[in-house]
Every structure is written in C-alpha cells, then in structure tokens.
Coordinates of C-alpha atoms and ligand atoms in Angstrom, one line a residue:
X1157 CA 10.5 -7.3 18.1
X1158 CA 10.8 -3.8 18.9
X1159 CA 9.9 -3.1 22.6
X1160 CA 8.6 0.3 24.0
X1161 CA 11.8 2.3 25.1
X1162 CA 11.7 1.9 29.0
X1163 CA 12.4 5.8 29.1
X1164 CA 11.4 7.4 26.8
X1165 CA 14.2 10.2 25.7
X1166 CA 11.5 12.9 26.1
X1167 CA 10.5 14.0 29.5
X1168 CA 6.4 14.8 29.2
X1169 CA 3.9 14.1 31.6
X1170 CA 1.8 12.2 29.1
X1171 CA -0.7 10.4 31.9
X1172 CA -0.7 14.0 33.4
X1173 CA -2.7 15.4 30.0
X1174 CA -4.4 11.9 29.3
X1175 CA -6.2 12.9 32.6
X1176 CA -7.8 16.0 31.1
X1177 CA -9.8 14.5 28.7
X1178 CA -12.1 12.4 29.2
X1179 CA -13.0 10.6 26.2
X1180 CA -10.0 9.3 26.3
X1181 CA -10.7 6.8 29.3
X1182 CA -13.3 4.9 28.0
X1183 CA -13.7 1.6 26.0
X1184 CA -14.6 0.5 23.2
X1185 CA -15.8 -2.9 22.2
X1186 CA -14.3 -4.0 25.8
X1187 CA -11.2 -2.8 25.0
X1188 CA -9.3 0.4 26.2
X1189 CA -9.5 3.1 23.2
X1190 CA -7.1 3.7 21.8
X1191 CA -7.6 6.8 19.5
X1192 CA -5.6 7.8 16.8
X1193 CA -7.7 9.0 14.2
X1194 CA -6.7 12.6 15.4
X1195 CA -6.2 14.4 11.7
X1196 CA -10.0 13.3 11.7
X1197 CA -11.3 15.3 14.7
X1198 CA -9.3 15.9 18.4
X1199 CA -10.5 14.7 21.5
X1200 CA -11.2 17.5 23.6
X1201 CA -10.0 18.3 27.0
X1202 CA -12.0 18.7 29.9
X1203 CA -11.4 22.7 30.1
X1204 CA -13.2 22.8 26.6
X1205 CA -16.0 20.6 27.6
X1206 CA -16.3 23.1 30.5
X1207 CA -16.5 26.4 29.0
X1208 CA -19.1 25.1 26.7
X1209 CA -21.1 23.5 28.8
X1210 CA -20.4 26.9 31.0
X1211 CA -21.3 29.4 27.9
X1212 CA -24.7 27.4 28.2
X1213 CA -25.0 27.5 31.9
X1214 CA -23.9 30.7 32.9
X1215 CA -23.9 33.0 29.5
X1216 CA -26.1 32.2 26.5
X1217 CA -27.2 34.9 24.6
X1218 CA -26.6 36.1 21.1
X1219 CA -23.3 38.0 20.4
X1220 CA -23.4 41.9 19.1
X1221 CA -26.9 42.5 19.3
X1222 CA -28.1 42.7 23.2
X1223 CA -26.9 45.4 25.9
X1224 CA -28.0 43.3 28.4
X1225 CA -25.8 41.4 30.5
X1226 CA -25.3 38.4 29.0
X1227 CA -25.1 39.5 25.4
X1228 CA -22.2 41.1 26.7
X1229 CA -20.4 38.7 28.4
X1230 CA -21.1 36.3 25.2
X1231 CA -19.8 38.8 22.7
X1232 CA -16.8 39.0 24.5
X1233 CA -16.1 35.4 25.7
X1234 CA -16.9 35.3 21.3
X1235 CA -14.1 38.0 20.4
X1236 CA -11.8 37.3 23.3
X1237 CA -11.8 33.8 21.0
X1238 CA -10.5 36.2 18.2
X1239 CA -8.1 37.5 20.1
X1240 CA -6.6 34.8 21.3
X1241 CA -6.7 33.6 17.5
X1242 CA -5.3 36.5 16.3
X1243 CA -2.3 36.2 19.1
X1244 CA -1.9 32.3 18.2
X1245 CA -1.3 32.9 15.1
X1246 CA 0.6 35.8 15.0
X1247 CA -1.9 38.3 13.2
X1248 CA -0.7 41.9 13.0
X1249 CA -4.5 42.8 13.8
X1250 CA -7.4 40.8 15.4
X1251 CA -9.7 42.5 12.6
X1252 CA -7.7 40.4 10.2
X1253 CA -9.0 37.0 11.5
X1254 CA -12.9 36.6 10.2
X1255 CA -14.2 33.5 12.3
X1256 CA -15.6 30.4 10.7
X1257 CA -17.4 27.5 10.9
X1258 CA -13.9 25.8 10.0
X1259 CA -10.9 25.2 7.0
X1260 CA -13.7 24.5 4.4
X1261 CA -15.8 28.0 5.1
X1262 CA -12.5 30.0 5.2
X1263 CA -11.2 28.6 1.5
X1264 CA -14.8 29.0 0.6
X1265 CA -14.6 32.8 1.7
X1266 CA -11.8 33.1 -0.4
X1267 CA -13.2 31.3 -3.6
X1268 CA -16.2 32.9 -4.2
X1269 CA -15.5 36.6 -2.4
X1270 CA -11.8 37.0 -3.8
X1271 CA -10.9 34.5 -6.5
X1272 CA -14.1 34.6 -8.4
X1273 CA -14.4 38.4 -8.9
X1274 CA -10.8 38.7 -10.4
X1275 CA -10.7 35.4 -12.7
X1276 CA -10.8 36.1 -16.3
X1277 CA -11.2 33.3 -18.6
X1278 CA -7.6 31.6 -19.2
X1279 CA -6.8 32.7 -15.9
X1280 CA -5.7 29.9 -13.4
X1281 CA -5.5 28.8 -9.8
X1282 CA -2.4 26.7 -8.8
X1283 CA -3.1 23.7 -6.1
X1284 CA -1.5 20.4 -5.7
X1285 CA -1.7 17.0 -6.2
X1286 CA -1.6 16.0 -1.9
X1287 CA -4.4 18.3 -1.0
X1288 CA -7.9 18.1 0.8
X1289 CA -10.9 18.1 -1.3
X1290 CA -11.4 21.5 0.8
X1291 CA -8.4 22.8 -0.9
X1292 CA -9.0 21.9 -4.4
X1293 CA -13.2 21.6 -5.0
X1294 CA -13.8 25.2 -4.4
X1295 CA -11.4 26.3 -7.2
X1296 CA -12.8 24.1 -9.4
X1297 CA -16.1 25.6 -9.2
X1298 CA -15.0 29.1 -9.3
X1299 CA -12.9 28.5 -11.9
X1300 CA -16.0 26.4 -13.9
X1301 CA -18.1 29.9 -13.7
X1302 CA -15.2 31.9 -14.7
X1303 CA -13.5 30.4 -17.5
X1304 CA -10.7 29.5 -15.3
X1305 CA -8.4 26.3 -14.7
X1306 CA -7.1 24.9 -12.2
X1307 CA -3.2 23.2 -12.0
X1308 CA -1.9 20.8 -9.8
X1309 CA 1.6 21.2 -8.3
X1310 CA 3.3 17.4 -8.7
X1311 CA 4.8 15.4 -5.8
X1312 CA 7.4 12.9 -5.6
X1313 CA 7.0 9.5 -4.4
X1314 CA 8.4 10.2 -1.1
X1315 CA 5.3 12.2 -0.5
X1316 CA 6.8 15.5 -1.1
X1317 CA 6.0 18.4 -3.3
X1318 CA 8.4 19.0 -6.7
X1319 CA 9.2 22.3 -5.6
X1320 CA 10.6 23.4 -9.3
X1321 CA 7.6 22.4 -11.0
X1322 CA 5.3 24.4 -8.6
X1323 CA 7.1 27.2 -9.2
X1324 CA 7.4 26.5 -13.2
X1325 CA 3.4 26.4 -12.6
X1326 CA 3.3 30.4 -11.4
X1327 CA 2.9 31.8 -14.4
X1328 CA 1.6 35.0 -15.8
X1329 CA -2.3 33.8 -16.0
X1330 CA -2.4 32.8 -11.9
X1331 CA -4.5 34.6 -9.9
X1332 CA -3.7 32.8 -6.7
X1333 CA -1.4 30.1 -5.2
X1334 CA -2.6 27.4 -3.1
X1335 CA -0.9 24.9 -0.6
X1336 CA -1.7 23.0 2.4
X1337 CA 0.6 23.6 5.3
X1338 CA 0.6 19.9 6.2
X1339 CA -1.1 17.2 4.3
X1340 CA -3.5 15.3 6.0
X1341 CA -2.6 11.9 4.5
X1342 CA 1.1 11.8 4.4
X1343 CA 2.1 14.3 7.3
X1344 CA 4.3 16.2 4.8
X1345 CA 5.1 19.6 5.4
X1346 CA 5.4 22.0 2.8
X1347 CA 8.0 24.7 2.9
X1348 CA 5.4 27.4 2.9
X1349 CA 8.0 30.4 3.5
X1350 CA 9.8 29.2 0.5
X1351 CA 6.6 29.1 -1.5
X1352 CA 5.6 32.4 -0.4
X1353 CA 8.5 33.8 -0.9
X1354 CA 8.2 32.9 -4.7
X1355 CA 4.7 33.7 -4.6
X1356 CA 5.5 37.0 -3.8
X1357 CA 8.5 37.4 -6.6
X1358 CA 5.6 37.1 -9.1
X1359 CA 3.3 39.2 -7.4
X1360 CA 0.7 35.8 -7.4
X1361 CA -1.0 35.8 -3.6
X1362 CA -0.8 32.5 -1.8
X1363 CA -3.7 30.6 0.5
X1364 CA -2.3 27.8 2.6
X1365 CA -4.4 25.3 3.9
X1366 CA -3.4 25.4 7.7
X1367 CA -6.1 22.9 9.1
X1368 CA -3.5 19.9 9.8
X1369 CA -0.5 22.6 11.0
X1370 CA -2.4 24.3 13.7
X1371 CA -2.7 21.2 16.0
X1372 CA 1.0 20.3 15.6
X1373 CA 3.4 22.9 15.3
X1374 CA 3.3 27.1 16.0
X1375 CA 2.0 29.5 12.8
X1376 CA 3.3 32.7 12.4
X1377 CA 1.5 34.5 9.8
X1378 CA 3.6 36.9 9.2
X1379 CA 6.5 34.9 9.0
X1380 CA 5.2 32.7 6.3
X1381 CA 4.8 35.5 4.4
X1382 CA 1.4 33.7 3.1
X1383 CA -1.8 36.3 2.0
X1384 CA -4.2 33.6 3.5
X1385 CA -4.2 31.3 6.3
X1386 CA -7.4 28.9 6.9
X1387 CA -7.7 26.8 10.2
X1388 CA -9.8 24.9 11.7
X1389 CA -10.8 24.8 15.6
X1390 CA -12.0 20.9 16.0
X1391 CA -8.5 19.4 14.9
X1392 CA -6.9 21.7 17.5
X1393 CA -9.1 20.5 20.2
X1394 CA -12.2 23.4 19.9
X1395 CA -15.3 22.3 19.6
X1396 CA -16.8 21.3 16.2
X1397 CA -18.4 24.0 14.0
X1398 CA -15.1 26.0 14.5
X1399 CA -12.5 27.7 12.5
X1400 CA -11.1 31.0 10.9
X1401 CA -9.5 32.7 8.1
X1402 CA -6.4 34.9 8.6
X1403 CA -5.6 37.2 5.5
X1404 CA -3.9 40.2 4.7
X1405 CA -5.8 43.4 5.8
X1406 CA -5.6 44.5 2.1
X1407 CA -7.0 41.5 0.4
X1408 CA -10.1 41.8 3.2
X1409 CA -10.7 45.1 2.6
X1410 CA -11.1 44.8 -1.5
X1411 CA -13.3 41.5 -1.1
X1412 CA -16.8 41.8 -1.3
X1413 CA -19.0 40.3 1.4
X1414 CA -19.9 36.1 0.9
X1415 CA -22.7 35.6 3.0
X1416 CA -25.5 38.4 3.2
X1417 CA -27.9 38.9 6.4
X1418 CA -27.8 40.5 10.2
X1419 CA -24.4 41.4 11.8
X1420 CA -22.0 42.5 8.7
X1421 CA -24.0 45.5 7.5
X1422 CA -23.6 48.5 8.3
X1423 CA -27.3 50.2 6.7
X1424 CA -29.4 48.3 4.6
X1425 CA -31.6 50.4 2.4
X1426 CA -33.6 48.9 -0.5
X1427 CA -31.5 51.3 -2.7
X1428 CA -28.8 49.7 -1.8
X1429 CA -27.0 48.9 1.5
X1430 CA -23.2 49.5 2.8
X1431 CA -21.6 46.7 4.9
X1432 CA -19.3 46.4 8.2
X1433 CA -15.6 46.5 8.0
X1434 CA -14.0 43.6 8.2
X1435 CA -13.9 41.2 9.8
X1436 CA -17.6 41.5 10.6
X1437 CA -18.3 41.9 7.0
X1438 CA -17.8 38.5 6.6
X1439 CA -19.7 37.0 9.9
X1440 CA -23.6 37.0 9.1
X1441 CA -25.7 35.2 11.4
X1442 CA -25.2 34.2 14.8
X1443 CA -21.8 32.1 14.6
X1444 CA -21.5 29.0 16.7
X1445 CA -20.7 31.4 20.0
X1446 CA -20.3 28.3 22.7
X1447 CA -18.2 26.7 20.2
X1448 CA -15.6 30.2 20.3
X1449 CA -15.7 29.9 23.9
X1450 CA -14.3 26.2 23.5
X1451 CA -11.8 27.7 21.5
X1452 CA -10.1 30.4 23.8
X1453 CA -9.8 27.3 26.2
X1454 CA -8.3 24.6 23.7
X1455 CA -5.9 27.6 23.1
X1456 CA -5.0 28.7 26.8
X1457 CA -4.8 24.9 26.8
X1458 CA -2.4 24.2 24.4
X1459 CA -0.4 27.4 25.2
X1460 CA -0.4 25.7 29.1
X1461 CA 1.3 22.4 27.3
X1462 CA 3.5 24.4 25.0
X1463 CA 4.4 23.4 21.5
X1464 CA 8.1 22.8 22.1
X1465 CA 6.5 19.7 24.7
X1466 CA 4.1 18.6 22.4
X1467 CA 5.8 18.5 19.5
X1468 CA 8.8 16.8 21.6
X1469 CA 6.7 13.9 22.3
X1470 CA 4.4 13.8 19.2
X1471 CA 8.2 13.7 17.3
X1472 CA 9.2 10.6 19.5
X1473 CA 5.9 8.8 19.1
X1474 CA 6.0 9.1 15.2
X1475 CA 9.8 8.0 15.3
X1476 CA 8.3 5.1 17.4
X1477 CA 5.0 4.1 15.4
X1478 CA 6.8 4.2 12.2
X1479 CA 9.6 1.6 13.6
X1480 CA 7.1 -0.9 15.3
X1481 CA 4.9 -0.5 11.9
X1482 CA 8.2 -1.3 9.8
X1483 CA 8.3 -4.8 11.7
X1484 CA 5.2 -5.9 10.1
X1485 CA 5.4 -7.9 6.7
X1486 CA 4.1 -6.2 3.5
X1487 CA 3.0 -3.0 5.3
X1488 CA 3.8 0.3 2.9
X1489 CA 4.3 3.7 4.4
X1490 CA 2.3 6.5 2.0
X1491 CA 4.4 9.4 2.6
X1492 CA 8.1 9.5 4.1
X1493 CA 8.9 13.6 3.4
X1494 CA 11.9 14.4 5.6
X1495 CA 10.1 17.0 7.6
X1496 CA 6.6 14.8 9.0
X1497 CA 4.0 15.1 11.5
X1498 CA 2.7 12.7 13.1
X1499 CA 0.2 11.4 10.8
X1500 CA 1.0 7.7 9.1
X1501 CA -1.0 6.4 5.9
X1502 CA -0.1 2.9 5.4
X1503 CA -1.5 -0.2 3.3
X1504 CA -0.7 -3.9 4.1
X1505 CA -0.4 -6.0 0.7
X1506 CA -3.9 -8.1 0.7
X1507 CA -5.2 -6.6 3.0
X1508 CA -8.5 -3.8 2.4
X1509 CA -8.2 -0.6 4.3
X1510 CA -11.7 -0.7 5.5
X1511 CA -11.8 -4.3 6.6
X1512 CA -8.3 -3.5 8.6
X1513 CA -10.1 -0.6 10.1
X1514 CA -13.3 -2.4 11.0
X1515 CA -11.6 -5.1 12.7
X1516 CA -9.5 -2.7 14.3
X1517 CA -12.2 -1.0 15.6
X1518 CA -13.0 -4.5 17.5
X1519 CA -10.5 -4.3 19.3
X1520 CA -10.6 -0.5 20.6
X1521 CA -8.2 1.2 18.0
X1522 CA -9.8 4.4 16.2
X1523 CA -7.8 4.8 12.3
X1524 CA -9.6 6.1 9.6
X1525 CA -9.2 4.2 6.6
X1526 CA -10.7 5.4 3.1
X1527 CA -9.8 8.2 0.3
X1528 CA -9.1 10.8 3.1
X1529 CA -10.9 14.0 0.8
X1530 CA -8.0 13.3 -1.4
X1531 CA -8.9 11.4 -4.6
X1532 CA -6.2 13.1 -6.5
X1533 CA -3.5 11.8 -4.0
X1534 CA -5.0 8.3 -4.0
X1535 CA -5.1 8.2 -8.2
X1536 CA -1.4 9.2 -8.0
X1537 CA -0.2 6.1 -5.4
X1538 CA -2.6 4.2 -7.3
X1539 CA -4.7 3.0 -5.0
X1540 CA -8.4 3.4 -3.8
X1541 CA -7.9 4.0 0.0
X1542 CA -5.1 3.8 2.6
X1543 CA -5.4 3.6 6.3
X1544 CA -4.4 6.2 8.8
X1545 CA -3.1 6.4 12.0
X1546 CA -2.9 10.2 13.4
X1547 CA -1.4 10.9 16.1
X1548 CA -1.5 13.4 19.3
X1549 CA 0.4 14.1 22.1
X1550 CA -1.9 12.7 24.3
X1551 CA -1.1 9.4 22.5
X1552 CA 1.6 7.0 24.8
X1553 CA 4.0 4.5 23.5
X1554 CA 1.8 1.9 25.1
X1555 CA -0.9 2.9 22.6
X1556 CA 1.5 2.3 19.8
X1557 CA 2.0 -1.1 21.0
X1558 CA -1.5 -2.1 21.5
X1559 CA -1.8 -1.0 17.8
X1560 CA 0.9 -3.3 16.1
X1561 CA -0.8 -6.0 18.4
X1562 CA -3.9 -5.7 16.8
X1563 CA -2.5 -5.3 13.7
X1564 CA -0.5 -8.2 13.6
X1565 CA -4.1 -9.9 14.8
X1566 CA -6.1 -8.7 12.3
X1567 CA -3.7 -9.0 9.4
X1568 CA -3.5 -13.1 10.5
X1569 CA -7.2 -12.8 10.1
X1570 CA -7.3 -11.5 6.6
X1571 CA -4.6 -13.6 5.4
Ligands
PLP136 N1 -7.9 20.8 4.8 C1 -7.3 19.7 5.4 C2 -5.9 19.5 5.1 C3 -8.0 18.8 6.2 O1 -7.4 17.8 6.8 C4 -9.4 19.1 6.4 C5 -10.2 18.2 7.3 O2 -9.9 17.0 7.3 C6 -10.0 20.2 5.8 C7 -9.2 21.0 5.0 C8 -11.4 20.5 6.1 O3 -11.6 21.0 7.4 P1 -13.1 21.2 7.9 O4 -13.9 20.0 7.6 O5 -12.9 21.4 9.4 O6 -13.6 22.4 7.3

C-alpha cells in the first residue's frame, strides 16, 4: 500500500489555512470531517464569516438608495465586491461585471435577455455533453419559445471534449457557443482560448461556464477571449447567494433588462420607462449585500494564498488521491482528461453511489454521490450516479488517507 509521502514535494503551510476556517475542525458522527465535497459548496474561512457577520453588526442598510451613513458604507463594501471581481477576473471595466445571485442567474441573464431576443426558428445554441444542468436547461427553454435547438458538443471516454466535432457543430444557424471552463464531474478543463478563438473565426459569441474554474485556477477574461464568463461566489469560498456575470461591454449594452423593479431604472413613467446602464440595469432588488461583503474577503483571501500555492498543493493532492484510489479493487475513475482539477468521480463495481456515500458519511467523510446536475454526462458513461470526491487546498494528505480507509471499510461492507 501506498503511504502518504513523508514530505510532501510542495512546500504549503496546509495546517496554517486549515486554521482559518472553522468548519473544518469539527466532527462528524465522532469522527474528524473530512470534507471533500468542495465542487458542491466551499467551506468558508473565518475572514468571510467575519465580514458578514460584521456587515450585520456594524453596517446593514440597503445599497444605492440611503445618503445616510450606513447606506453608504454598504453600497460601497457592495461595489468594492465588484471591484475586486472585476480585478479577479481581469475585466477591462467594473461596469462589465453585473452581480448575481450565482452561475445559474448569470446563464439565466444571458438566456432570456440575449439569446432569446435574437433566436429565429432553426437557429441553434451549441453546449456539450459534460455540462451542468445550469449550462444546458436554460437553452433548452429559450430555444422551446423560439423555435430553436440546442446541440451537444461530444466527448471522448477519457472525459474530454472532441474538439473537431464542436467546431463541425458552429455552423451558420448558431447564435451562441457554450462551454464550461471546468466540469464539475470529471475535473476536465476545456481549452476555452482555443474555443474562443474559433468562436470568434465564425463570428458565433461564446458563454463559458466558469463556476468550477474560479475556485481553482486564475481567469483572465480577456485572455480567453470568451463574450461571457459566469461565476459563482459560494464555490470560491463567498457566502451563498453569490455570483456574477462578466460579458463584453457591447453584448450588455444591446441586451435588454431581465428582471424589472427598483435600482436598474433610470425613470419610470406609465408611458413608458428608460433603464440604468449597465451593469445596474441588470441588478433589481436589493442583492444579497452581506453576502458581497463575504466576497471581497474570500477574494483578498485567496489573493493572500495565491493561486500558484494553491494550485501547487491542490495538483499534488489530486496526483495523490487518484494513486491511493487506484489501489482499490474494481474502483473506475469517470474522467482522466490530461489537464484535471482536483475533482474525482469514481464508481466501485457493486457497489451504489449513495449507499457508499451514506456510509461514508458515518465515518466523517463528506462526497457527494448522485447525477451531479449532469444527466446527459451520466446517459453517456452509462450509468445512473457516480460518487465524487472534490478537493481544496485546504485538504491534507492525511485526509486522503482517512478516505481510502473508509473506503476500503465500507466497500467490505457492501460486498
Ligand atoms: N455550473 C457548474 C459547472 C456547476 O458546478 C454549478 C454548481 O454546482 C453550477 C453551474 C450552478 O451554480 P449555482 O448553483 O451556484 O448557480
């Protein structure tokens, strides 16, 4: 058997971080947690907590609306979130970042306010076959009122997408490209320049599906060369309720406004009223304010780590998981693309993903097991459900091990 390696080759101050959030520290069923259902939701660190607990403390009031003291201080803990955002991600322009409730509201934005209005029947919307539910459900309903259809981009068995059969899928009668950054089953990550880049040669706009990239690796916006980029802020260690869309100026200026009501109008007459610029157009309602605040911290937080540290270690663990998981008899690995993060969907022959995960849960170890939001992806392996272990870098080798313990236990059980 595989042990932990003593030293691990990458220097990172794991029990350092571990300290900082305090979920982290407690048990469950007796047993120490061990959590790795992190593509699911992120624990959140303790400077999160904090500035949401402080927003409701020290500054609760409702954003844009109040010239009083603490309206101010939270409309600008609110757009310092967007700032931040805007610098995270490398937008050319903070107005070109509309806050959401999360990944779901931001491809929803984009389905109804700029696909809808420009598909024709015949026309189609290109997706594939490894996405979220999130990434291929709002299509489908645009596309039912329209006349529209929606085609999915193949993928190979390795878990990766047939790159010459999403392009032979751009043709004249797509309105817009879809793809997620990083699939939230198999960890794959698409080549999203590459796809813009072709996007582009065709004049076809391209959405990518950025909710599993954010937490993992640095997005540059402009580098990608994408039109669209939807995140969300409670994979990336922000609080729940959280998210954004990032899209080209142009493409926010010609959409129309999704949600009507306060705060993205600019008059309202009953002859007809004229709406803020973006990105307020798009942000009626009072948004989820302590929830921003949680997200400038979980980004000074991360920028603190650094993604060349965290994606150091979460590279090692993965490299680690996947060897101590290859030890164990009849367990298949759902997704082996050549460029991974660190999120493993496995089955064990005779075995059910939900009893593994409920007699997992026994003792202390968090995986999710079930159709992930991605029926299409289970119909092509064939199967009904997988397990998954995701990963973080606040995840230790030690973790790992405790995992493949209680695999190996539970697997004896089910035998
Ligand atoms: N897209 C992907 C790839 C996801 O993994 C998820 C959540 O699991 C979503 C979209 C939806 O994100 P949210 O529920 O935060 O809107």
């Amino acid at each position: 058997m595989n042990a932990k390696p003593s030293h691990p080759s990458v220097d990172f101050d794991v029990q350092r971080v571990r300290a900082d959030f305090p979920l982290l520290a407690r048990t469950v069923h007796g047993k120490p947690l061990v959590y790795f259902d992190n593509a699911n939701t992120s624990q959140k660190p303790a400077q999160v907590i904090e500035a949401v607990d402080r927003h409701y403390r020290e500054h609760n009031a409702n954003v844009a609306r109040a010239v009083h003291q603490l309206g101010e201080e939270a409309t600008a803990a609110y757009e310092s979130a967007r700032d931040k955002l805007a610098a995270f991600m490398n937008a050319s322009s903070r107005n070109d970042v509309v806050l959401t409730s999360g990944t779901t509201q931001s491809i929803n934005l984009v389905a109804y306010s700029y696909a809808l209005p420009r598909l024709q029947p015949g026309d189609a919307i290109v997706t594939t076959v490894m996405e979220h539910h999130a990434n291929i459900v709002p299509w489908q309903l645009v596309a039912a009122r329209s006349g529209g259809k929606v085609k999915p981009a193949p993928i190979d068995e390795r878990g990766e997408l047939i790159l010459e059969k999403y392009f032979e899928l751009l043709t004249p009668e797509v309105k817009l490209a879809c793809v997620a950054h990083v699939s939230n089953v198999l960890g794959t990550v698409n080549p999203v320049r590459e796809i813009a880049r072709e996007c582009r040669r065709r004049g076809i706009p391209l959405l990518v599906d950025g909710s599993q990239a954010m937490p993992h690796r640095p997005v540059d916006v402009q580098a990608l060369g994408c039109d669209f980029y939807a995140i969300t802020g409670h994979k990336m260690l922000a609080p729940t309720g959280t998210g954004a869309l990032w899209a080209k100026r142009e493409h926010l200026q010609s959409m129309p406004p999704f949600f009507g009501g306060g705060e993205m109008i600019r008059e309202v007459r009953f002859d007809g009223s004229t709406f803020a610029e973006p990105p307020h157009k798009f942000e009626a309602g009072t948004p989820n304010i302590a929830g921003f605040s949680g997200v400038g911290a979980a980004i000074d937080y991360v920028q603190s780590i650094g993604f060349e540290a965290i994606r150091a270690w979460e590279h090692e663990l993965l490299t680690y998981a996947i060897e101590r998981l290859c030890e164990i008899p009849g367990l298949r690995i759902f997704g082996e693309a050549a460029e991974k993060e660190p999120v493993i969907s496995f089955l064990i022959d005779g075995a059910q993903a939900t009893d593994m995960a409920t007699l997992l849960d026994l003792e202390g170890i968090a995986v999710r097991s079930g159709h992930h939001c991605a029926h299409p992806l289970m119909q092509y392996y064939g199967v009904p459900a997988t397990l998954r272990a995701s990963l973080a870098f606040y995840n230790t080798h030690e973790e790992i091990d405790a995992f493949i313990a209680a695999l190996l236990k539970v697997r004896k059980l089910l035998m």
